[in-house]
Coordinates of C-alpha atoms in Angstrom, one line a residue:
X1 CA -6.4 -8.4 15.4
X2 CA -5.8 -10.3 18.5
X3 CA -9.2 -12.2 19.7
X4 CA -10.2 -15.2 18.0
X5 CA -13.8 -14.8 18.6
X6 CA -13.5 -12.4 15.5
X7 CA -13.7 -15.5 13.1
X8 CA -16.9 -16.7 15.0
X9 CA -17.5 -20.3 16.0
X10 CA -17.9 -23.4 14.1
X11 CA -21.5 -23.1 12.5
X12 CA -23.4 -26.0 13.3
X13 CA -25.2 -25.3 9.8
X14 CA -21.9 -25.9 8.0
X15 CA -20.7 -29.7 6.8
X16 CA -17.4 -30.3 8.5
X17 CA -14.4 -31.1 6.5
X18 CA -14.0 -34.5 4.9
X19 CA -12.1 -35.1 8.0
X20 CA -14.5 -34.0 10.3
X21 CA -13.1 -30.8 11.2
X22 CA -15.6 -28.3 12.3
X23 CA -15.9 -24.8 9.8
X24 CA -16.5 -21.7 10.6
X25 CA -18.3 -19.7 7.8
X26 CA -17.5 -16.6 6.9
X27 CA -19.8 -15.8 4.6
X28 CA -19.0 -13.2 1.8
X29 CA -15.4 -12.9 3.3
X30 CA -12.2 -12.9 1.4
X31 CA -9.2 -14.7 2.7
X32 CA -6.2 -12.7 1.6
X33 CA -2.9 -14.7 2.3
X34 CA 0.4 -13.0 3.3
X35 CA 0.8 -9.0 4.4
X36 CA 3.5 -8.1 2.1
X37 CA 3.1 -5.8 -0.7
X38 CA 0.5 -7.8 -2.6
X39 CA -0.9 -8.8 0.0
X40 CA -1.8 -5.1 1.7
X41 CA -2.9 -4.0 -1.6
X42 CA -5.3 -6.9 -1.8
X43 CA -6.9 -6.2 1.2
X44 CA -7.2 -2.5 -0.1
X45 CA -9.3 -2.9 -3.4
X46 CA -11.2 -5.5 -1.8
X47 CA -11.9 -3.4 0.9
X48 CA -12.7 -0.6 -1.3
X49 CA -15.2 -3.0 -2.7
X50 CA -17.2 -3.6 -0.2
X51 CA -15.8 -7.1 0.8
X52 CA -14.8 -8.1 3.9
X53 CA -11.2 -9.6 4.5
X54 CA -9.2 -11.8 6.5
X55 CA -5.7 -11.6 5.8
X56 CA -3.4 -14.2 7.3
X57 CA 0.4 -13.5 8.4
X58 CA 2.7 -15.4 9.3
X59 CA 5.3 -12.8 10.6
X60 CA 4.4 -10.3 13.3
X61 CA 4.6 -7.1 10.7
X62 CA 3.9 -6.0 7.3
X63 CA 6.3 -5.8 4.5
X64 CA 6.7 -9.2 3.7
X65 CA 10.1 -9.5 1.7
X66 CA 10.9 -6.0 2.2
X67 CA 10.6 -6.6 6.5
X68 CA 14.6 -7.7 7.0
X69 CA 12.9 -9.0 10.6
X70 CA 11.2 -12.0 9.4
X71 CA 12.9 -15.1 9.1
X72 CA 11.5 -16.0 5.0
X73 CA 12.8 -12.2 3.6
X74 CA 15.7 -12.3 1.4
X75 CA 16.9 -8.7 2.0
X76 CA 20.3 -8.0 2.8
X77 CA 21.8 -4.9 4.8
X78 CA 22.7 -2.8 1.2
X79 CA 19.1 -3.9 -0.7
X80 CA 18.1 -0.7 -2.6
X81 CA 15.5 -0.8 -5.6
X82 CA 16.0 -2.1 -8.8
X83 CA 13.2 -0.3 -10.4
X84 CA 13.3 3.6 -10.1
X85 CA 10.6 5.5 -7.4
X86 CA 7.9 6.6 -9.7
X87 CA 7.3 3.0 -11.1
X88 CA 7.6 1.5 -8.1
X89 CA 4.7 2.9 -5.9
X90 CA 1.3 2.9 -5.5
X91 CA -0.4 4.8 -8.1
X92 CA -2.6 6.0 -5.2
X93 CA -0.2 6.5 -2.6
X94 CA 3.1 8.0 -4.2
X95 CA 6.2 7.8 -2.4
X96 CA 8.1 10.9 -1.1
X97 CA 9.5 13.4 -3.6
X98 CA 12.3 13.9 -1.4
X99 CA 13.5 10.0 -1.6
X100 CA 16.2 8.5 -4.0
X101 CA 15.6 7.2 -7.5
X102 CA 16.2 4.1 -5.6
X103 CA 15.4 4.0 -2.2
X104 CA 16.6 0.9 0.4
X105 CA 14.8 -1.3 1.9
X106 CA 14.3 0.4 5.1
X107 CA 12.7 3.0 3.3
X108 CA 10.1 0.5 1.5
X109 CA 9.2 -1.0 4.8
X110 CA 8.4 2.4 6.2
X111 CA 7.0 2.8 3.0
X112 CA 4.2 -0.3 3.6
X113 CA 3.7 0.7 7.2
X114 CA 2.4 4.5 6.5
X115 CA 0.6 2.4 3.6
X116 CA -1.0 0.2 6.1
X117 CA -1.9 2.9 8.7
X118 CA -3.1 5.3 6.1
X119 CA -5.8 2.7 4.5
X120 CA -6.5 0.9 8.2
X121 CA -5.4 -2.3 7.2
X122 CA -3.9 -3.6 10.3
X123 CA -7.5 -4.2 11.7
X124 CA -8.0 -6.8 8.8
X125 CA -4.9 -8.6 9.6
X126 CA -4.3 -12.0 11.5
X127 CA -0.3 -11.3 12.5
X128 CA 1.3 -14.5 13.9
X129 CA -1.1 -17.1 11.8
X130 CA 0.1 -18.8 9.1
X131 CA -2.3 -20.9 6.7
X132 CA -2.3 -24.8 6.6
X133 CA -4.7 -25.8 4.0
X134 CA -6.7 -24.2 1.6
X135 CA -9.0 -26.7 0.0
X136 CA -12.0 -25.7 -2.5
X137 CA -15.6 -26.9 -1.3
X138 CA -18.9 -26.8 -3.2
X139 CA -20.4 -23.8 -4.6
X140 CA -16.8 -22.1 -5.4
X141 CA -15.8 -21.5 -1.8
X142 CA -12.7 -22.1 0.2
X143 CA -11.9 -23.8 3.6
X144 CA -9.1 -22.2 5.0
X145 CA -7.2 -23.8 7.8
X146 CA -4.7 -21.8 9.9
X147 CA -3.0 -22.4 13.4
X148 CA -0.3 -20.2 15.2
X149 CA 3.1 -19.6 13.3
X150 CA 5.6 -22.7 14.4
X151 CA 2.5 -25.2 14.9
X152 CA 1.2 -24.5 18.0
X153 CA -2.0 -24.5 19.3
X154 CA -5.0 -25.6 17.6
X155 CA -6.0 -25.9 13.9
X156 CA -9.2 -23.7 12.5
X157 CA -11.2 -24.2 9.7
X158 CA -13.2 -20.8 8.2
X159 CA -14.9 -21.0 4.9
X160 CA -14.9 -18.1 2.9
X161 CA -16.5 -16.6 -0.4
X162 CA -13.1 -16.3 -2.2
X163 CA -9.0 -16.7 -1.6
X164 CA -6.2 -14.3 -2.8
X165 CA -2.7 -16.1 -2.8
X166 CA -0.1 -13.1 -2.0
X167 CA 2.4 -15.2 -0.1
X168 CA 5.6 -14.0 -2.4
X169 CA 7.9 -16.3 -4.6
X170 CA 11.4 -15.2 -3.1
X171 CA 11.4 -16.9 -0.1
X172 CA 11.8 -20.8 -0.7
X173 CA 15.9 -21.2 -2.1
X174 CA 16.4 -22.8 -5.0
X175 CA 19.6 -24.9 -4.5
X176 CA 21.9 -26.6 -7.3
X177 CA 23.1 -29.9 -7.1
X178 CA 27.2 -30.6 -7.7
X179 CA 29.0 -33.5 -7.6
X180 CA 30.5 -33.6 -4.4
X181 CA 29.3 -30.9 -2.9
X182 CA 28.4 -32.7 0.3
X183 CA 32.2 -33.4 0.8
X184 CA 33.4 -29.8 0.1
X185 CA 34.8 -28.6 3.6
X186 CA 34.2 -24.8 3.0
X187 CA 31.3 -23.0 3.9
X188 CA 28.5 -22.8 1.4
X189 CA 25.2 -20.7 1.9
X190 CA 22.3 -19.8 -0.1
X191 CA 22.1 -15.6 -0.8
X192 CA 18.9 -16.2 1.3
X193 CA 21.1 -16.3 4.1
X194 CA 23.5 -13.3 3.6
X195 CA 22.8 -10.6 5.3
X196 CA 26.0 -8.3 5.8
X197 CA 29.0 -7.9 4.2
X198 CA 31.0 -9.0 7.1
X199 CA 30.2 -12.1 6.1
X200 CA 32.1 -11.5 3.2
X201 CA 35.4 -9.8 5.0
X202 CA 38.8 -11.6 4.5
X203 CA 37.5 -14.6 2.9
X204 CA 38.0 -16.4 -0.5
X205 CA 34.4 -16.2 -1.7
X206 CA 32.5 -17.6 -4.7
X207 CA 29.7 -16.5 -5.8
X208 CA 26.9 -18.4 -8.2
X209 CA 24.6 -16.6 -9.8
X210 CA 24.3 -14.2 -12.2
X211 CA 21.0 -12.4 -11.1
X212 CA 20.8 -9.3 -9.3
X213 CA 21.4 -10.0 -5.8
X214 CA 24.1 -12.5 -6.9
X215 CA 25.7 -9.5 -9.2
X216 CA 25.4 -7.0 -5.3
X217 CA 27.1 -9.9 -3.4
X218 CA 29.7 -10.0 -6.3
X219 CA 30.3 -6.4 -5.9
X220 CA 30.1 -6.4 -2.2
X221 CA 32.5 -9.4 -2.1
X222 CA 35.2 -7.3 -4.6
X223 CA 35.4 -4.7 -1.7
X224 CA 35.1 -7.2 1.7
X225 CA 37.1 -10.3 0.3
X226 CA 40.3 -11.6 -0.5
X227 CA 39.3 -12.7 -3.1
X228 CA 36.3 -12.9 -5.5
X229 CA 35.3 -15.4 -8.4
X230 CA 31.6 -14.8 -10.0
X231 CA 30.8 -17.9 -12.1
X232 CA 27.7 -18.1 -14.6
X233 CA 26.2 -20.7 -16.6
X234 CA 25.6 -18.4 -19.8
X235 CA 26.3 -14.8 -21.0
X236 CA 24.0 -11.9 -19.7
X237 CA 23.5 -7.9 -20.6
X238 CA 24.0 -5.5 -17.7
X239 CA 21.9 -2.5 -18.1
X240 CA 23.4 0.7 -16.0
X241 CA 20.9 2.1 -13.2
X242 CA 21.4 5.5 -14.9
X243 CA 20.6 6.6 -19.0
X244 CA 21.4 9.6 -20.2
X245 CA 21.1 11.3 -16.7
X246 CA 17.7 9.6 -15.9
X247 CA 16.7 5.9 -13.7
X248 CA 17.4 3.8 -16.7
X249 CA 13.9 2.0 -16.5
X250 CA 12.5 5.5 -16.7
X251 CA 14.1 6.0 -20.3
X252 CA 13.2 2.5 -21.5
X253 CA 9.2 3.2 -20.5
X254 CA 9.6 6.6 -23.0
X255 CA 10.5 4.2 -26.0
X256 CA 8.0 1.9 -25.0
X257 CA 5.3 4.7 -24.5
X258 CA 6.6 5.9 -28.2
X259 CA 6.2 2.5 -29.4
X260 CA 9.5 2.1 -30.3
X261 CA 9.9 -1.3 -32.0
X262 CA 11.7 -4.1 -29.5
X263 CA 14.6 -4.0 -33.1
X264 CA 14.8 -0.1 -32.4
X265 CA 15.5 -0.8 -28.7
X266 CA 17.9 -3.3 -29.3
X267 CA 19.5 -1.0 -31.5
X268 CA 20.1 1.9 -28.9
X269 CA 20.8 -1.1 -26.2
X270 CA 24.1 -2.0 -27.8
X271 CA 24.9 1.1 -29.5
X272 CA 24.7 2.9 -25.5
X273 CA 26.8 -0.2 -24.5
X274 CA 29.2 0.3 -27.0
X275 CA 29.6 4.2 -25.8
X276 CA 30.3 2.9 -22.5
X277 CA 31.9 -0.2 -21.7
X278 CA 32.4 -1.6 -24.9
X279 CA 32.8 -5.3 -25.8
X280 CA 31.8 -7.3 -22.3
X281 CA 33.9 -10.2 -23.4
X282 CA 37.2 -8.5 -23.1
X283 CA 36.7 -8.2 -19.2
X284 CA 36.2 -12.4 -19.3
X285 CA 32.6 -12.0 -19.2
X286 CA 30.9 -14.2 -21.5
X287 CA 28.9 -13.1 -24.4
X288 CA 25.1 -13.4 -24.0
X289 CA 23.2 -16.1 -26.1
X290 CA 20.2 -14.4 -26.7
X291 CA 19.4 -11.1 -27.5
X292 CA 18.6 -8.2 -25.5
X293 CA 15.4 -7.8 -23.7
X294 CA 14.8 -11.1 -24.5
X295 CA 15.3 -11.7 -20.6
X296 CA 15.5 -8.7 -18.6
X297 CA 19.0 -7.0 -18.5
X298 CA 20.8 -7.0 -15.2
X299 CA 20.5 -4.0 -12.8
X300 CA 23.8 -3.2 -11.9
X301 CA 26.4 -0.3 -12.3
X302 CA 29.3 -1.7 -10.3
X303 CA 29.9 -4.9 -11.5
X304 CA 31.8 -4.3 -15.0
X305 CA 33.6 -1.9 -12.8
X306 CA 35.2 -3.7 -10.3
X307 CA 35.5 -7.0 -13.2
X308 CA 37.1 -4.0 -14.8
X309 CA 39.3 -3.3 -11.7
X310 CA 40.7 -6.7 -11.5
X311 CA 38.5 -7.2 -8.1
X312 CA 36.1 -9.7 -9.3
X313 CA 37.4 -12.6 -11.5
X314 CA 34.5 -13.7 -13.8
X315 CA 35.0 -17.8 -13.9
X316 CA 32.2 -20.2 -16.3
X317 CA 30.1 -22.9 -14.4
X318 CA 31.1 -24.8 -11.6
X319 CA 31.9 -28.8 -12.7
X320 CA 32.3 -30.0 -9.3
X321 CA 33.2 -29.7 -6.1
X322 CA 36.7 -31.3 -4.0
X323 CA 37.7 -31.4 -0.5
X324 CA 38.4 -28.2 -0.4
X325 CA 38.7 -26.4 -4.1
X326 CA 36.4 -26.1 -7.0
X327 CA 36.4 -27.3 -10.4
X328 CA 34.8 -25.2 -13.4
X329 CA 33.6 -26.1 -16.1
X330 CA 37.2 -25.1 -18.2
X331 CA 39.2 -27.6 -16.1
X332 CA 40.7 -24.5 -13.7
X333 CA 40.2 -25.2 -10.0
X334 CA 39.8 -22.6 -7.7
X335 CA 40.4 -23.0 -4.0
X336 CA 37.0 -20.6 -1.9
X337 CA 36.3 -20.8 1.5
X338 CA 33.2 -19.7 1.0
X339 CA 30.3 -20.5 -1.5
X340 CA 27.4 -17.8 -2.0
X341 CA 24.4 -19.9 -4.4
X342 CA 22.9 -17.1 -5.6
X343 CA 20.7 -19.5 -7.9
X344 CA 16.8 -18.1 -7.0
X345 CA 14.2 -19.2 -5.4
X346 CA 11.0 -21.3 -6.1
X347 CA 7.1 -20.2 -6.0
X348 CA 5.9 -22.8 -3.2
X349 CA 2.4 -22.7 -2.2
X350 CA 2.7 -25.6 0.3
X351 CA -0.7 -25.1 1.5
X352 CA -2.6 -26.0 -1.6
X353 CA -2.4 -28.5 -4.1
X354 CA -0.5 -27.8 -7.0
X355 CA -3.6 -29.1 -9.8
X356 CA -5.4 -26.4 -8.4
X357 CA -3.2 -23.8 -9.9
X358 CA -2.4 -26.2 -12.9
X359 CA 0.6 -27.6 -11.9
X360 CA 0.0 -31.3 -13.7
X361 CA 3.6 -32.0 -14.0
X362 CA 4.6 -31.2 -10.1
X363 CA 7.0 -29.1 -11.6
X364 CA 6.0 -26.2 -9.3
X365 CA 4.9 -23.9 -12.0
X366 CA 1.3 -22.8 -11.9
X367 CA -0.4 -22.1 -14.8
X368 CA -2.2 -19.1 -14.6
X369 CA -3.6 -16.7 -16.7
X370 CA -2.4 -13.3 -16.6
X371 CA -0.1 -15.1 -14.2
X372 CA -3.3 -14.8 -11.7
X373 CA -6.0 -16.9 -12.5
X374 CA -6.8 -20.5 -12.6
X375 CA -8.7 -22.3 -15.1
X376 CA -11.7 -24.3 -13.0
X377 CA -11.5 -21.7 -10.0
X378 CA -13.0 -18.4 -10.2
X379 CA -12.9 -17.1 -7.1
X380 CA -9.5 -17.7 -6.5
X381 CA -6.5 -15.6 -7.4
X382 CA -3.2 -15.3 -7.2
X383 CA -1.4 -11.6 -6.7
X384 CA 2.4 -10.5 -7.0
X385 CA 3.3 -13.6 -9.1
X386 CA 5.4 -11.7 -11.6
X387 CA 8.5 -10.5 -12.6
X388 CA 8.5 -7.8 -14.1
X389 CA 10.9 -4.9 -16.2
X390 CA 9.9 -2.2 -13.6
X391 CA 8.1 -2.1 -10.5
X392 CA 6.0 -4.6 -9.2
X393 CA 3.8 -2.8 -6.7
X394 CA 1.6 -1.0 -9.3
X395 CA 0.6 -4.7 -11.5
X396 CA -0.6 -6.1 -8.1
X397 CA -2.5 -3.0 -7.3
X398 CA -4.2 -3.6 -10.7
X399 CA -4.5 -7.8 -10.5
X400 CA -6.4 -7.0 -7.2
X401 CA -8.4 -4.3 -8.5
X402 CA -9.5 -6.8 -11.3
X403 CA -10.3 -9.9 -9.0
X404 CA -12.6 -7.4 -6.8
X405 CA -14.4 -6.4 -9.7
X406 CA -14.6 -10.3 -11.1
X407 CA -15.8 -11.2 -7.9
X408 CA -18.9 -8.1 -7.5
X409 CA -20.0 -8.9 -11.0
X410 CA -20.1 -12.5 -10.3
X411 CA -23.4 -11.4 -8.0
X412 CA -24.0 -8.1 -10.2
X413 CA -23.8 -9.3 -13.8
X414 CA -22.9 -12.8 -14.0
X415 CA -22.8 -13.4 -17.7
X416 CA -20.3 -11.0 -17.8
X417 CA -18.2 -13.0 -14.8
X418 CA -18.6 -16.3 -16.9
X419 CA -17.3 -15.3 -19.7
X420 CA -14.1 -14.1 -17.9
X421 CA -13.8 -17.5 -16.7
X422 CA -14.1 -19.0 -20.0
X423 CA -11.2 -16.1 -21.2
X424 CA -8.9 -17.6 -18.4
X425 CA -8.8 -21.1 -19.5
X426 CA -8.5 -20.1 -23.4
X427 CA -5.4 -17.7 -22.3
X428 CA -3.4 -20.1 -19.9
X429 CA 0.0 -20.0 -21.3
X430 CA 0.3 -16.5 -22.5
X431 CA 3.9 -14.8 -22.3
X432 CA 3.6 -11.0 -21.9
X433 CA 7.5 -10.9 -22.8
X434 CA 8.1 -11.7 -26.1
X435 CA 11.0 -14.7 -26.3
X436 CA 12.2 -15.3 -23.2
X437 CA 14.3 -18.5 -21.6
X438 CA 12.4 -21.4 -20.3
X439 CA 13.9 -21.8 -16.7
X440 CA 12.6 -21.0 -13.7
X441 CA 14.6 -17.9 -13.1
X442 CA 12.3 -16.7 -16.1
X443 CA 9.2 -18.3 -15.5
X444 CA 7.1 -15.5 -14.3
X445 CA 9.1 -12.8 -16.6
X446 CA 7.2 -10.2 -17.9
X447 CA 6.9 -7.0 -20.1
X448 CA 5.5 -4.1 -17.6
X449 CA 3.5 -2.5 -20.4
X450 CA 2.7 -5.6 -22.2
X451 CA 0.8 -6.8 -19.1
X452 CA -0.8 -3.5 -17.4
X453 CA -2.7 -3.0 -21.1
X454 CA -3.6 -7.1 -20.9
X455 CA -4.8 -6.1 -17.4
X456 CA -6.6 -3.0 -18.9
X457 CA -7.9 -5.0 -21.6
X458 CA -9.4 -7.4 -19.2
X459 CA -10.6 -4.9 -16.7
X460 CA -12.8 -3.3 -19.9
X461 CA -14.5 -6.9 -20.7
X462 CA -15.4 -7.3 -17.3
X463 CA -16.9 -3.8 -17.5
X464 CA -18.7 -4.7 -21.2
X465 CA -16.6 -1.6 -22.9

């Protein structure tokens, strides 16, 4: 899109804003925010449902986090998959056979674009626009106000039937706070802003962070640096990308398809560990707290090897920070020049306030059920706000599919809509996980099959099954 007499002009009919901005009303329109993965497949089912869509973009492409162009995505040059091929994609558009298990990022991006072209989807989006304020108004609509990305030119106010929130949760850093920190004279950046491994080359590096891009800088670092610490808070397990000659995701769906109970699992967890690697804790690494699968395992087959190799020197927490060396949490100082935070990011949905998604505590975690939908709101929804064990393309192809259907039964059979509204606020707060830690790095962790059958479940009581 490109004219901006496609949004109408302010309806005289319409009440302005408390404010006195004038509204543009869209009638039975659906305001989809962000073009990324979610987002695309948002517009999708809802266009497949008859509704019309805006979607707003900030960036001048698709792809989202997977579009290394735009300034908010976290992918670096060697980003590949985590989650193998077949439970990554579409379950309507398949990727290529003849692809990797784990294909990079340059490959997903291509990926969204054929997506895009194939379902017409461009037409529906607003590239260049990013969204201001969404407010709720009377009779469960939205005012959505948007301007040009970087703040120029002129608000706009369009009121629409409904809102999908796909703007991503990996693009706002989460940054620690040390003690002194501010007076440490070597270079410290968030992963957000690494991008190649020259960055890396011939330096002392440190990296925080025991996550999965933190592990790849790690392993990157072990073969570009001088030298390479890796500190973490706690103990995790690393699951290898391959199983028994298969994507190692793909073997852990079987025993979950099988039923397998979470003891049995743990079971053949440690006893392939054991086959393998052996005892962790004899590299330096620290032995995990909690069980396994009680977080998800780490994705990575290189890092035990190059701990292994002597090239990456696991060290505990950092304590604090000097002039220009580092204290851990053992008393050892260690003298980096550079400082890689791999510590996460935030959700931030800085265009709405945070009671609206049940965020009492401005903590900055919504309260959603099915990690979707607010108590209070239902027309409003939230898509991609997961984490889960496998892919996350096919759960927000099924949360959209869901909130399209919500949203025709709420003219078709609205009993039936009602009563999924009272379900939502009775479920706010349930895990689809089992046990997991209560941080933010786990906040949206959740149990791929556990959640697609509560999403099945769900989809049948809005159908009256």
């Amino acid at each position: 899109m490109s004219s901006s007499t496609d949004l109408g002009r302010p309806d005289p009919a319409v009440a302005p804003t408390a404010d006195g901005r004038p509204v543009s009303d869209r009638g039975d329109t659906v305001c989809v925010i962000g073009a990324g993965a979610s987002g695309l497949t948002a517009v999708k089912n809802l266009r497949e449902a008859g509704f019309g869509v805006d979607c707003y973009e900030r960036e001048t492409g698709v792809g989202g986090a997977w579009n290394w162009r735009h300034d908010r995505s976290p992918v670096y040059a060697s980003t590949h998959l985590i989650s193998s091929r077949p439970f990554t994609q579409f379950p309507d558009f398949p990727m290529p056979d003849d692809w990797p298990d784990y294909p990079h990022h340059a490959q997903l991006l291509s990926y969204f674009e054929r997506y895009a072209d194939h379902f017409d989807l461009r037409q529906h989006v607003w590239f260049g626009t990013e969204v201001v304020r969404v407010e709720p108004v009377e009779g469960d609509r939205w005012d959505v106000t948007t301007r040009s990305t970087g703040g120029y030119g002129p608000e706009r106010t369009s009121r629409y039937a409904a809102v999908v929130l796909a703007n991503g949760h990996n693009w706002s850093p989460k940054l620690p706070r040390y003690e002194g920190l501010e007076q440490f004279r070597g270079e410290v950046m968030h992963a957000s802003s690494y991008k190649d491994p020259a960055q890396l080359r011939g330096k002392r590096v440190l990296v925080v962070g025991a996550g999965n891009t933190g592990c790849d800088i790690a392993v990157e670092a072990a073969q570009q640096a001088s030298r390479c610490w890796h500190s973490t808070r706690r103990g995790y397990w690393y699951a290898p990308k391959y199983v028994f000659g298969r994507p190692a995701d793909q073997v852990n769906d079987t025993l979950l398809a099988l039923r397998v109970p979470l003891r049995v699992r743990q079971w053949l967890y440690h006893w392939t560990l054991r086959l393998t690697v052996g005892d962790l804790t004899r590299f330096g690494l620290p032995r995990p707290d909690h069980r396994v699968y009680e977080t998800h395992p780490i994705a990575n087959s290189q890092l035990v090897y190059y701990v292994g190799h002597g090239e990456v020197t696991p060290v505990p927490d950092v304590a604090r920070f000097g002039d220009r060396t580092v204290e851990l949490a053992d008393g050892r100082e260690i003298d980096p020049d550079l400082v890689v935070f791999a510590t996460g990011y935030l959700p931030r949905f800085e265009f709405l306030e945070g009671r609206v998604l049940g965020d009492a505590d401005g903590s900055g975690r919504p309260r959603l059920w099915l990690n979707a939908f607010a108590a209070g709101h239902p027309t409003l929804a939230v898509v991609g706000l997961v984490q889960p064990d496998s892919g996350i393309f096919p759960i927000s192809h099924w949360q959209s599919v869901l909130f399209a259907r919500l949203l025709t039964l709420r003219t078709t059979h609205p009993d039936r809509a009602a009563a999924f509204g009272r379900r939502v606020t009775a479920g706010l707060g349930e895990r689809y996980s089992g046990k997991v830690k209560d941080s933010t790095r786990h906040w949206f962790e959740v149990g791929h099959a556990d959640y697609l059958r509560a999403l099945q479940r769900a989809l049948h009581d809005l159908e009256g099954k």
